[in-house]
Short mmCIF file of C-alpha atoms in Angstrom, two decimals:
data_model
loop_
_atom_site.label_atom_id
_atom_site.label_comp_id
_atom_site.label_asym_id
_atom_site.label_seq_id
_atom_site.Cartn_x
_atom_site.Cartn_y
_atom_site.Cartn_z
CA UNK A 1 -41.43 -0.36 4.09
CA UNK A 2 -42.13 -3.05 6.20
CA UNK A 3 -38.49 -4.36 6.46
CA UNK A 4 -35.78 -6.58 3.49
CA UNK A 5 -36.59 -10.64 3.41
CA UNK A 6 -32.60 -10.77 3.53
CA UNK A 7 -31.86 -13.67 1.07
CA UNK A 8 -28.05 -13.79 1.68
CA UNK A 9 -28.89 -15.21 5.12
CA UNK A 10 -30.73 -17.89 4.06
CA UNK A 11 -28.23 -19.02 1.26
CA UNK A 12 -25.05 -17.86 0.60
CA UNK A 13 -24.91 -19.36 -2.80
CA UNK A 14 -28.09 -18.10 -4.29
CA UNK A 15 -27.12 -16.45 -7.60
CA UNK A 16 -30.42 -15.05 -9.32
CA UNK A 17 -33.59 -14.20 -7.22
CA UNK A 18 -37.00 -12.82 -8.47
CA UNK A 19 -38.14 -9.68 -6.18
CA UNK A 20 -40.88 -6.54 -6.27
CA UNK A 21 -39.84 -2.99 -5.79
CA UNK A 22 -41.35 -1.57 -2.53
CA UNK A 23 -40.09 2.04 -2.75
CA UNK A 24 -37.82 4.19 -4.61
CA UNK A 25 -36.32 7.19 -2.96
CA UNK A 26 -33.19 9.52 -2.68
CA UNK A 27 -31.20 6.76 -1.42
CA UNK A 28 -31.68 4.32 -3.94
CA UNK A 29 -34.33 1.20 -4.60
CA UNK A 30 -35.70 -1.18 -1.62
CA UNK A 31 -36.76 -4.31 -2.32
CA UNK A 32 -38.96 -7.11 -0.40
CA UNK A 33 -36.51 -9.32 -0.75
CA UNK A 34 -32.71 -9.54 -1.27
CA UNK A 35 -29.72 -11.77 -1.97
CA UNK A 36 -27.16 -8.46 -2.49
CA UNK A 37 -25.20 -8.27 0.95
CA UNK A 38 -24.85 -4.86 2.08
CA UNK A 39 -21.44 -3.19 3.14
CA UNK A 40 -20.60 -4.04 7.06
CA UNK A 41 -18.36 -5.95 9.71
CA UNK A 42 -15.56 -5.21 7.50
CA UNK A 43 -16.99 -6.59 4.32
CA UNK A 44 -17.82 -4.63 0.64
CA UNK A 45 -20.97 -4.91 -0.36
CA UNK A 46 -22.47 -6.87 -3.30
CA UNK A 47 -23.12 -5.82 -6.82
CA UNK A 48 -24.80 -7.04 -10.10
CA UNK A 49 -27.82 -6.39 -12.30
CA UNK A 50 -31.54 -5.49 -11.58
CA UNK A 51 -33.61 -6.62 -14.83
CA UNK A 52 -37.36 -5.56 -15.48
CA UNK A 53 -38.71 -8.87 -17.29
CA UNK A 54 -40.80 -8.91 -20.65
CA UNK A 55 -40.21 -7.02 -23.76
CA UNK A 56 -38.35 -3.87 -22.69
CA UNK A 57 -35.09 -5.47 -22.23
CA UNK A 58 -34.55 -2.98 -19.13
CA UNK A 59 -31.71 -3.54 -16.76
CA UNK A 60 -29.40 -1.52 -14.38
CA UNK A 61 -26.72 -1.93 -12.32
CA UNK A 62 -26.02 -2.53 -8.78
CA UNK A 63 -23.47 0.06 -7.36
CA UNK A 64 -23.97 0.01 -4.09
CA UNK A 65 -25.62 -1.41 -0.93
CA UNK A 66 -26.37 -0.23 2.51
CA UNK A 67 -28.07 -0.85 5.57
CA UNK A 68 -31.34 1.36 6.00
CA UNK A 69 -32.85 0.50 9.67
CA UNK A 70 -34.41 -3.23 8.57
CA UNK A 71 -34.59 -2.53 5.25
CA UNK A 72 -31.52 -3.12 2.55
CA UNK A 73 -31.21 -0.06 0.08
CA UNK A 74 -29.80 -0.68 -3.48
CA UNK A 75 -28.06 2.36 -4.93
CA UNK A 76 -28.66 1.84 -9.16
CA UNK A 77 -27.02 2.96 -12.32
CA UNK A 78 -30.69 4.48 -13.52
CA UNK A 79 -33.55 4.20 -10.90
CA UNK A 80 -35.40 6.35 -13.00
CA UNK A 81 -36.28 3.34 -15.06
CA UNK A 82 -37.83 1.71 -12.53
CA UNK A 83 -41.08 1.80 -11.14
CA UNK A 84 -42.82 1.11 -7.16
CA UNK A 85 -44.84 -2.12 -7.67
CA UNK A 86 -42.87 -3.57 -10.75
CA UNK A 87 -40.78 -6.77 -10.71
CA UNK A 88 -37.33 -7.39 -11.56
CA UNK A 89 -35.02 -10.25 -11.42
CA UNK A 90 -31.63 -9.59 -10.12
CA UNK A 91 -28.48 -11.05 -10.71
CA UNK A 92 -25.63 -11.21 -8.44
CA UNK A 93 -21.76 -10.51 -9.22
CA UNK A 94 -20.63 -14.45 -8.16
CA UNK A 95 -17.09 -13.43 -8.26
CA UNK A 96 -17.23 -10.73 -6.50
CA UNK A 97 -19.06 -12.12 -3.63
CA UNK A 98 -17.18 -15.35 -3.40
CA UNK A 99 -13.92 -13.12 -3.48
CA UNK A 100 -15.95 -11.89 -0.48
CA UNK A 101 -16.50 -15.17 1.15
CA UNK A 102 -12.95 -16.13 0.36
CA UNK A 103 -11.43 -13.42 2.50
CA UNK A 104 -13.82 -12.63 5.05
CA UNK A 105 -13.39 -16.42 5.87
CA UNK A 106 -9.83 -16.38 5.71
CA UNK A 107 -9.35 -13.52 7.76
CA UNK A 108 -11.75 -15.32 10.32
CA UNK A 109 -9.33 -18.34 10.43
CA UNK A 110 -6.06 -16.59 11.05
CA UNK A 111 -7.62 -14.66 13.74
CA UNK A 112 -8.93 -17.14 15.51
CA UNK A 113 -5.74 -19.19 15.41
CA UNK A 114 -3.77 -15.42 16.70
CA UNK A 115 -6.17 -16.00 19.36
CA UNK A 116 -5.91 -19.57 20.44
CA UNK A 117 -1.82 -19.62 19.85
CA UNK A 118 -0.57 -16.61 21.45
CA UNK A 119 -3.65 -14.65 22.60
CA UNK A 120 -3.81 -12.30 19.77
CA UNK A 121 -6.94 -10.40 19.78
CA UNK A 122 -8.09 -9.09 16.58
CA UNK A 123 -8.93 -5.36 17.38
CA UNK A 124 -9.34 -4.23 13.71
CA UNK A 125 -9.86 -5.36 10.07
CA UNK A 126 -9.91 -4.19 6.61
CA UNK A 127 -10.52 -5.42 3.10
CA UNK A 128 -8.38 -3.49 1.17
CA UNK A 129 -8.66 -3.84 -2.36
CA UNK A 130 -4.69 -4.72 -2.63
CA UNK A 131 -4.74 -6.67 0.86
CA UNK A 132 -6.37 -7.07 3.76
CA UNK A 133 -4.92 -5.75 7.75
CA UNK A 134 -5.68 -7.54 10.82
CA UNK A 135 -4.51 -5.68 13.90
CA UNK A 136 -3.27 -7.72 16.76
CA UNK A 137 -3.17 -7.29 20.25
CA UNK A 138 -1.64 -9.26 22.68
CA UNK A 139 -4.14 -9.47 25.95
CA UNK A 140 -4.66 -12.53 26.69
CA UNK A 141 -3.36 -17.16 26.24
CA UNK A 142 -6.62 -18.51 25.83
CA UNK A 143 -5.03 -21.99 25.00
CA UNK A 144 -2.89 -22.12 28.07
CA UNK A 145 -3.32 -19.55 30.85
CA UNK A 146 -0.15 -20.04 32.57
CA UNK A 147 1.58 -19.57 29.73
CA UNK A 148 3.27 -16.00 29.40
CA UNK A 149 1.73 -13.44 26.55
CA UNK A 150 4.05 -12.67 23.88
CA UNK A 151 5.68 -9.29 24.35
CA UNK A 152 5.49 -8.78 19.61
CA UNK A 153 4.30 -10.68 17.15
CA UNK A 154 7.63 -11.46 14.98
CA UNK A 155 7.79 -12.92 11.65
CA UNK A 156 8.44 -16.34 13.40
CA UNK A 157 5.20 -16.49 15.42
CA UNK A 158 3.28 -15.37 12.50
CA UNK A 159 4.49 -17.57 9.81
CA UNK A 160 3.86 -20.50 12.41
CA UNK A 161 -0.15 -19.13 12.69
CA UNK A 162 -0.26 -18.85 8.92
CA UNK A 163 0.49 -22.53 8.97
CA UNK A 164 -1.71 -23.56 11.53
CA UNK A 165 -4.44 -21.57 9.66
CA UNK A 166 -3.79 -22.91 6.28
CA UNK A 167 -4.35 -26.39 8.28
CA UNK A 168 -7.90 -25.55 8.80
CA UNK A 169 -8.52 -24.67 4.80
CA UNK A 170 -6.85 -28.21 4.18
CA UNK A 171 -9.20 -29.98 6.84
CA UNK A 172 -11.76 -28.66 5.42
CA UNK A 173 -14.06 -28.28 8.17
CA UNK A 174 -18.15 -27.32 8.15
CA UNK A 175 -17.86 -23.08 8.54
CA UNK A 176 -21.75 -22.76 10.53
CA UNK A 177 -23.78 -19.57 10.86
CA UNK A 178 -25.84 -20.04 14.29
CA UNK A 179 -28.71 -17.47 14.46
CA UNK A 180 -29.75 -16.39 17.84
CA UNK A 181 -32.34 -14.36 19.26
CA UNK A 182 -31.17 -13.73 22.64
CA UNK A 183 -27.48 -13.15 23.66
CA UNK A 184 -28.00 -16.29 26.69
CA UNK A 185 -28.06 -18.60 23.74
CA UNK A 186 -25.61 -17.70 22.30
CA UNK A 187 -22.64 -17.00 24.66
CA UNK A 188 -22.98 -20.88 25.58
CA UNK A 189 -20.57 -21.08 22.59
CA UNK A 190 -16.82 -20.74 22.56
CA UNK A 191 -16.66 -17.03 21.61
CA UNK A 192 -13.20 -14.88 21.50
CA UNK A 193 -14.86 -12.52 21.54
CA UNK A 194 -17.50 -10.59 23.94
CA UNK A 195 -21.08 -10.02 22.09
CA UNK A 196 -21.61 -6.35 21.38
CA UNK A 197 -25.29 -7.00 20.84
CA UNK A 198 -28.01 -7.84 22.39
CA UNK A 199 -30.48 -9.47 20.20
CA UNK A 200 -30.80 -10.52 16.46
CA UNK A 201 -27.57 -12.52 16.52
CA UNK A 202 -25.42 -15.21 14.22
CA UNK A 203 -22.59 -16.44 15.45
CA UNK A 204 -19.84 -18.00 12.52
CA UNK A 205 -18.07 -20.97 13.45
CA UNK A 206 -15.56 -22.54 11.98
CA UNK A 207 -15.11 -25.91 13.15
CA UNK A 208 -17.50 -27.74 15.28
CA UNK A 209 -18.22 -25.61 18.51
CA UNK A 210 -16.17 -28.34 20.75
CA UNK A 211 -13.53 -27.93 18.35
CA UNK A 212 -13.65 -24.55 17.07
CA UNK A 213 -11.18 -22.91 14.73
CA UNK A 214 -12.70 -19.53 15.07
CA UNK A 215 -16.06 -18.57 16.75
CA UNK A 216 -17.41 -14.84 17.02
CA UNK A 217 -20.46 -12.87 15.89
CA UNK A 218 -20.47 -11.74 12.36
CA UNK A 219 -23.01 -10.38 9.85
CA UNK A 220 -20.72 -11.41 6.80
CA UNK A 221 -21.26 -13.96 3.99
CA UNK A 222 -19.05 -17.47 4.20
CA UNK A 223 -18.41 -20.45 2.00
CA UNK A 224 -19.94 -23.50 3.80
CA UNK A 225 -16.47 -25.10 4.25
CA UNK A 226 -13.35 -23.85 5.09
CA UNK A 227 -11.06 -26.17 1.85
CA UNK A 228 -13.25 -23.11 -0.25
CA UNK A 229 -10.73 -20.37 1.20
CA UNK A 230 -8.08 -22.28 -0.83
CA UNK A 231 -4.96 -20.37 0.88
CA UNK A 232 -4.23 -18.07 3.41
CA UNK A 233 -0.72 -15.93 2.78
CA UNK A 234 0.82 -13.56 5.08
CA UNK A 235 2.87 -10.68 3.44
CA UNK A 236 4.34 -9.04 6.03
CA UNK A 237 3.41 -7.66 10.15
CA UNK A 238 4.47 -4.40 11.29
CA UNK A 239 3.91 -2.27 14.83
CA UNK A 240 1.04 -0.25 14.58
CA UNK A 241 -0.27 2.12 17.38
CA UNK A 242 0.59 -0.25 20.30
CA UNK A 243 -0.45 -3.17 18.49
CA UNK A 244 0.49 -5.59 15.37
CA UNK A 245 -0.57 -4.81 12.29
CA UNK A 246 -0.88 -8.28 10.12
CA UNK A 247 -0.98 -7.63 6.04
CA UNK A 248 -2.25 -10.38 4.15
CA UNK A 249 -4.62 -12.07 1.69
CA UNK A 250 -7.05 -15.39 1.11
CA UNK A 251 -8.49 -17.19 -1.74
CA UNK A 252 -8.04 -15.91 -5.17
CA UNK A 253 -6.11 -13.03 -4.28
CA UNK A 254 -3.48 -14.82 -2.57
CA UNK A 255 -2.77 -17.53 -5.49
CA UNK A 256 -2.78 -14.39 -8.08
CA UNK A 257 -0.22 -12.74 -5.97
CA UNK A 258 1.89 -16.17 -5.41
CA UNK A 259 1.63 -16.07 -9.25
CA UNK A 260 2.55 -12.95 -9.98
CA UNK A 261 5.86 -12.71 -8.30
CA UNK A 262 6.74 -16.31 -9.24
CA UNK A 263 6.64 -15.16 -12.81
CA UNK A 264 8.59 -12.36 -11.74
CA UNK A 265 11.80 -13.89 -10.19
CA UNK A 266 11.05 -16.58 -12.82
CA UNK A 267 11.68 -13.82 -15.37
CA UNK A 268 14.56 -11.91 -13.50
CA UNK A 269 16.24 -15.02 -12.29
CA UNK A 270 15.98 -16.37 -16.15
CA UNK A 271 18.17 -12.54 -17.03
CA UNK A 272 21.20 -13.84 -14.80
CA UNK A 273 20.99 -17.33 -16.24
CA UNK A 274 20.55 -19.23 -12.78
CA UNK A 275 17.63 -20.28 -11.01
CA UNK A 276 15.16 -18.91 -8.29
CA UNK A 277 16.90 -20.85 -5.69
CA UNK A 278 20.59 -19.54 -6.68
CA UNK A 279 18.93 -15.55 -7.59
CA UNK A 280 19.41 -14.29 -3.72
CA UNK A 281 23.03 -15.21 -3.72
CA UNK A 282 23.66 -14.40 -7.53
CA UNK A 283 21.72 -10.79 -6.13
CA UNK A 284 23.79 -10.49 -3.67
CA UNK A 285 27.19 -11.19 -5.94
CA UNK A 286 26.16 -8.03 -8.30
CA UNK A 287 25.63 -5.99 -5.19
CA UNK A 288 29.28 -6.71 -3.54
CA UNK A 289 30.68 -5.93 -7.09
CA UNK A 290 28.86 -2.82 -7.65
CA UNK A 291 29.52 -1.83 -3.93
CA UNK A 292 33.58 -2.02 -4.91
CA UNK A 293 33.13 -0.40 -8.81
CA UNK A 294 31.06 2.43 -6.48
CA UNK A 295 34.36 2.58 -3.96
CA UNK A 296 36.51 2.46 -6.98
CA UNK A 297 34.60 5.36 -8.83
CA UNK A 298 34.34 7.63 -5.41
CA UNK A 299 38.54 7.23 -5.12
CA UNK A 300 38.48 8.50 -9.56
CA UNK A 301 36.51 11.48 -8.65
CA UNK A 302 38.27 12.58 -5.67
CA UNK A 303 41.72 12.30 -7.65
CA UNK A 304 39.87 14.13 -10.65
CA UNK A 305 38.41 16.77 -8.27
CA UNK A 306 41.80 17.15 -6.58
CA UNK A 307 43.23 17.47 -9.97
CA UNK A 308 40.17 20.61 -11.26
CA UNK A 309 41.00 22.11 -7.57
CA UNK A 310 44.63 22.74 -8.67
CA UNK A 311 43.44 24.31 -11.91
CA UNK A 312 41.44 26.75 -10.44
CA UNK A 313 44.14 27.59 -7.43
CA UNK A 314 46.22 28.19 -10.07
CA UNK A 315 43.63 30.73 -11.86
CA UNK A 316 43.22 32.00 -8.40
CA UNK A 317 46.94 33.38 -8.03
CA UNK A 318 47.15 37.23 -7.75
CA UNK A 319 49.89 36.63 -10.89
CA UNK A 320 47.39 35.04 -12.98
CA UNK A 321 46.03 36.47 -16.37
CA UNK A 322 42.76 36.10 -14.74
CA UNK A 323 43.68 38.21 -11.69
CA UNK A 324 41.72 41.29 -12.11
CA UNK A 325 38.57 39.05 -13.23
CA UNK A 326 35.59 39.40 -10.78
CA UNK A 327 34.14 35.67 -12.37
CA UNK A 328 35.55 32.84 -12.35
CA UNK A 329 33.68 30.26 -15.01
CA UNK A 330 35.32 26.70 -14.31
CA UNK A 331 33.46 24.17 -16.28
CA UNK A 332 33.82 20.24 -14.90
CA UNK A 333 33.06 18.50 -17.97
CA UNK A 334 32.00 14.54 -17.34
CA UNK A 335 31.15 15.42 -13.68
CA UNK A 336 27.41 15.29 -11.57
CA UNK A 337 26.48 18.58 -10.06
CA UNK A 338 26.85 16.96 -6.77
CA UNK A 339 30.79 16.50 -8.01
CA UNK A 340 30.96 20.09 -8.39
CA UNK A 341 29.38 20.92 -4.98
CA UNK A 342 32.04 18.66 -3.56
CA UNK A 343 34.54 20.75 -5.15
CA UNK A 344 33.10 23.92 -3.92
CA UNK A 345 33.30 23.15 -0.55
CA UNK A 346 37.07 23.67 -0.47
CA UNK A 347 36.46 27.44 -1.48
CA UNK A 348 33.40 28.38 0.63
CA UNK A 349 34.23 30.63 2.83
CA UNK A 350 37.96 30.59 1.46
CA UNK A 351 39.94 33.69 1.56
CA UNK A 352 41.67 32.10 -1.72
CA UNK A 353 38.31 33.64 -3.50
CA UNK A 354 39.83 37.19 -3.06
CA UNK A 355 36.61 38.98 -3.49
CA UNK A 356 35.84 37.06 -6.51
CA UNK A 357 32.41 34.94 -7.54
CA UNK A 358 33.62 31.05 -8.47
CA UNK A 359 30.68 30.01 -10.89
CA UNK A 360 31.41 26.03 -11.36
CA UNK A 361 29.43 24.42 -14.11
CA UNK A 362 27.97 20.79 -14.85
CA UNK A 363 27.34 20.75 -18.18
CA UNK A 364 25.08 17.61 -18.02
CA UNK A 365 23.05 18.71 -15.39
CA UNK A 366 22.78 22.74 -16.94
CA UNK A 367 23.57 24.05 -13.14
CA UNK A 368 25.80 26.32 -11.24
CA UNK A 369 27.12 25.72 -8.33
CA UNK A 370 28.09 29.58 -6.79
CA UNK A 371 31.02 30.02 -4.08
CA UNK A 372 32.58 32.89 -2.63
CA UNK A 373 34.43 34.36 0.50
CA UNK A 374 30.56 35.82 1.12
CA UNK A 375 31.53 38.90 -1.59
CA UNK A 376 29.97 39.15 -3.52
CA UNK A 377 27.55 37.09 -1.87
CA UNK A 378 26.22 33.88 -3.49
CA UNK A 379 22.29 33.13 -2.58
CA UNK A 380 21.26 36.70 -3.44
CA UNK A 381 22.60 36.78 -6.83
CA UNK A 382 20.38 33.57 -7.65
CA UNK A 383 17.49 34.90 -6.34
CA UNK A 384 18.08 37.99 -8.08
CA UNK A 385 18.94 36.98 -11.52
CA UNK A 386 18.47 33.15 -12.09
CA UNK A 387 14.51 33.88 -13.03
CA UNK A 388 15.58 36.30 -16.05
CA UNK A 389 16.58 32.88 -17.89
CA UNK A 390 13.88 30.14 -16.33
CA UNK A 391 15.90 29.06 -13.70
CA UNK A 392 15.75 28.42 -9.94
CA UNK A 393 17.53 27.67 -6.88
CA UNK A 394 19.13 29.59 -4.01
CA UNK A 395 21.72 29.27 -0.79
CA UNK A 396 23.70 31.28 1.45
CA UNK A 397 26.42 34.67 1.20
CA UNK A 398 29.16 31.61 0.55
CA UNK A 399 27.30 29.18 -1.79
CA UNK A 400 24.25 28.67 -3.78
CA UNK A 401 22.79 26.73 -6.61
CA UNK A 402 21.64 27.84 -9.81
CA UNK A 403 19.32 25.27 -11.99
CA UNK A 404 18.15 26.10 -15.65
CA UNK A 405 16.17 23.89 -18.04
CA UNK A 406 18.73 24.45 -21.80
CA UNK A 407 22.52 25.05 -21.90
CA UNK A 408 21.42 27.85 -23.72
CA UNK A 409 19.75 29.63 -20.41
CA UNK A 410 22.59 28.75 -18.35
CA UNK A 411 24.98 30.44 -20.69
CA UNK A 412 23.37 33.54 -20.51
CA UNK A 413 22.94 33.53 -16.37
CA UNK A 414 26.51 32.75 -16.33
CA UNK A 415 26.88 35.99 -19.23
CA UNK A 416 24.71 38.24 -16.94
CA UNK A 417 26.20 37.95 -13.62
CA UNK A 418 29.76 38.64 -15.49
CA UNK A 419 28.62 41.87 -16.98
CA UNK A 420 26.89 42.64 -13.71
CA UNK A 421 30.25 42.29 -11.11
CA UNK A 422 32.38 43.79 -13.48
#
């Protein structure tokens, strides 16, 4: 293998490409030549279709591609169909890779505007497939030296840089890929960023070089003009390891996510009858009004639960019929489990309990809630005897909670543990 011809640097718009298979091994197919970028600087790689030409029909895919020394290796759907010598003519996925462009671009734009605003250096980036990240770190004010270095990068700042960078799509200015041999070269131009090699070198500019929006090394594919990017849209920056981690999107991407929640409040904002510039404060309406039902409810429940606490205190009297009863069931029909728990904390502990286990159920939810003076002691008897009927929970000597799946199982836990104290 004497080393890829590597098409995609040559033109970035070259669709279809004739080429000869060189070698087929374990790690896919090599070709002489190649206009399927391989996965680096941040980028995914290309894919598409290898076809064998003539009668056969033959084609497979492109999964995957990868860096192999100087050679580009194409992982394939069947490379068994393929043979050392033969010729094939390859297609490239075009929306994939301008998706590709699109971003990689974009993300090239905003970061160079972090830099020459406010001194953000870009020390990471990803292509997710939902968004991309761009960490920021604040090091440096390349624009104005004396000016102080901005202690975070808050939502202010960064909508102002997603402005400026959006103002370089709508200039549409030349994006350039200068090749370089040597380093010397190529640090004459306005880089923000130190070379970390030595030799074999393009430099992407975006801009003219006296007027740069951007300028670093990178071994990614980009449209020729910046207008292509279409839009740049921040979604939101958080802190991230001592730096700022930016989450957005470009091209494509970012007008199918403006469209998507558009027709979203569009459609939610059409439910309440007003429109997307009244929904916030109609929003926030329904949320003071459910805030006072939910204060109005709490104040129900505690008079209810004050009300169920005076039944059972009244069950609980050495006079009472159920006196000499080592259970006491007392069902809180129309009530959460958490309702009942709130109830039970009044008798944990309480000496009112007189030895006795206070089982209180929630019908809806098919669970016990368990309180006692500690004896008999609560957790244990879960533990114990909940898994006879397919249930679960657990606590301590003065509560626990018993869960069961059916009504059914719950009546016979509750059954169980009578039998059992008395």
């Amino acid at each position: 293998m004497m080393g890829t011809t590597k098409l995609y640097q040559q033109d970035v718009y070259l669709k279809e490409w004739d080429a000869e298979i060189t070698a087929i091994t374990d790690k896919g197919v090599y070709l002489d030549k190649t206009a399927f970028f391989p996965e680096g600087g941040g980028q995914s790689c290309d894919r598409g279709i290898m076809a064998v030409p003539g009668d056969r029909g033959l084609s497979v895919e492109v999964l995957d591609v990868q860096e192999d020394g100087e050679d580009i290796v194409h992982a394939v759907s069947s490379p068994g169909e393929l043979a050392v010598g033969g010729r094939v003519h390859c297609s490239l996925d075009w929306d994939r890779r301008f998706d590709n462009m699109q971003r990689h671009c974009g993300e090239h734009i905003l970061s160079g505007i972090f830099y020459r605003e406010c001194g953000g250096v870009n020390r990471g980036f990803h292509m997710g497939e939902d968004y991309m990240t761009i960490d920021i770190s604040f090091e440096e004010q390349p624009s104005d030296p004396d000016m102080p270095v901005p202690e975070e990068l808050d939502w202010k700042l960064a909508k102002r840089c997603e402005l400026l960078a959006n103002r370089v799509i709508w200039s549409d200015v030349p994006v350039t890929v200068f090749r370089f041999d040597e380093r010397e070269e190529a640090q004459k131009l306005p880089l923000r960023k130190a070379l970390a090699v030595d030799e074999d070198i393009s430099i992407v500019c975006v801009g003219s070089p006296e007027n740069a929006a951007d300028c670093v090394a990178c071994c990614g594919t980009h449209p020729s003009t910046a207008g292509q990017v279409g839009l740049i849209k921040l979604y939101k920056v958080e802190k991230y390891k001592g730096m700022f981690r930016v989450y957005c999107e470009a091209g494509a991407r970012a007008l199918a996510d403006y469209g998507m929640k558009h027709d979203l409040l569009t459609e939610l904002s059409n439910e309440r009858s007003c429109s997307i510039e009244d929904f916030p404060a109609k929003v926030r309406g329904t949320e003071s009004r459910l805030a006072e039902v939910k204060a109005q409810l709490a104040g129900l429940k505690k008079t209810i639960l004050s009300g169920e606490c005076r039944k059972l205190n009244a069950v609980l009297r050495p006079e009472s019929e159920s006196a000499g009863n080592p259970l006491i069931l007392h069902t809180l029909n129309d009530m959460s489990i958490d309702d009942a728990f709130n109830m039970a904390k009044e008798y944990m502990g309480n000496p009112i309990c007189g030895g006795r286990l206070i089982m209180l159920y929630a019908p809806d939810s098919t669970s016990y809630i368990l309180v006692s003076d500690g004896t008999p002691a609560c957790g244990p008897l879960v533990k114990e005897y909940a898994g006879f009927y397919n249930g679960k929970g657990g606590g301590n000597d003065v509560s626990a909670r018993a869960m069961f799946t059916t009504e059914e199982d719950a009546s016979l836990f509750a059954d169980l543990l009578s039998k059992h104290l008395k």
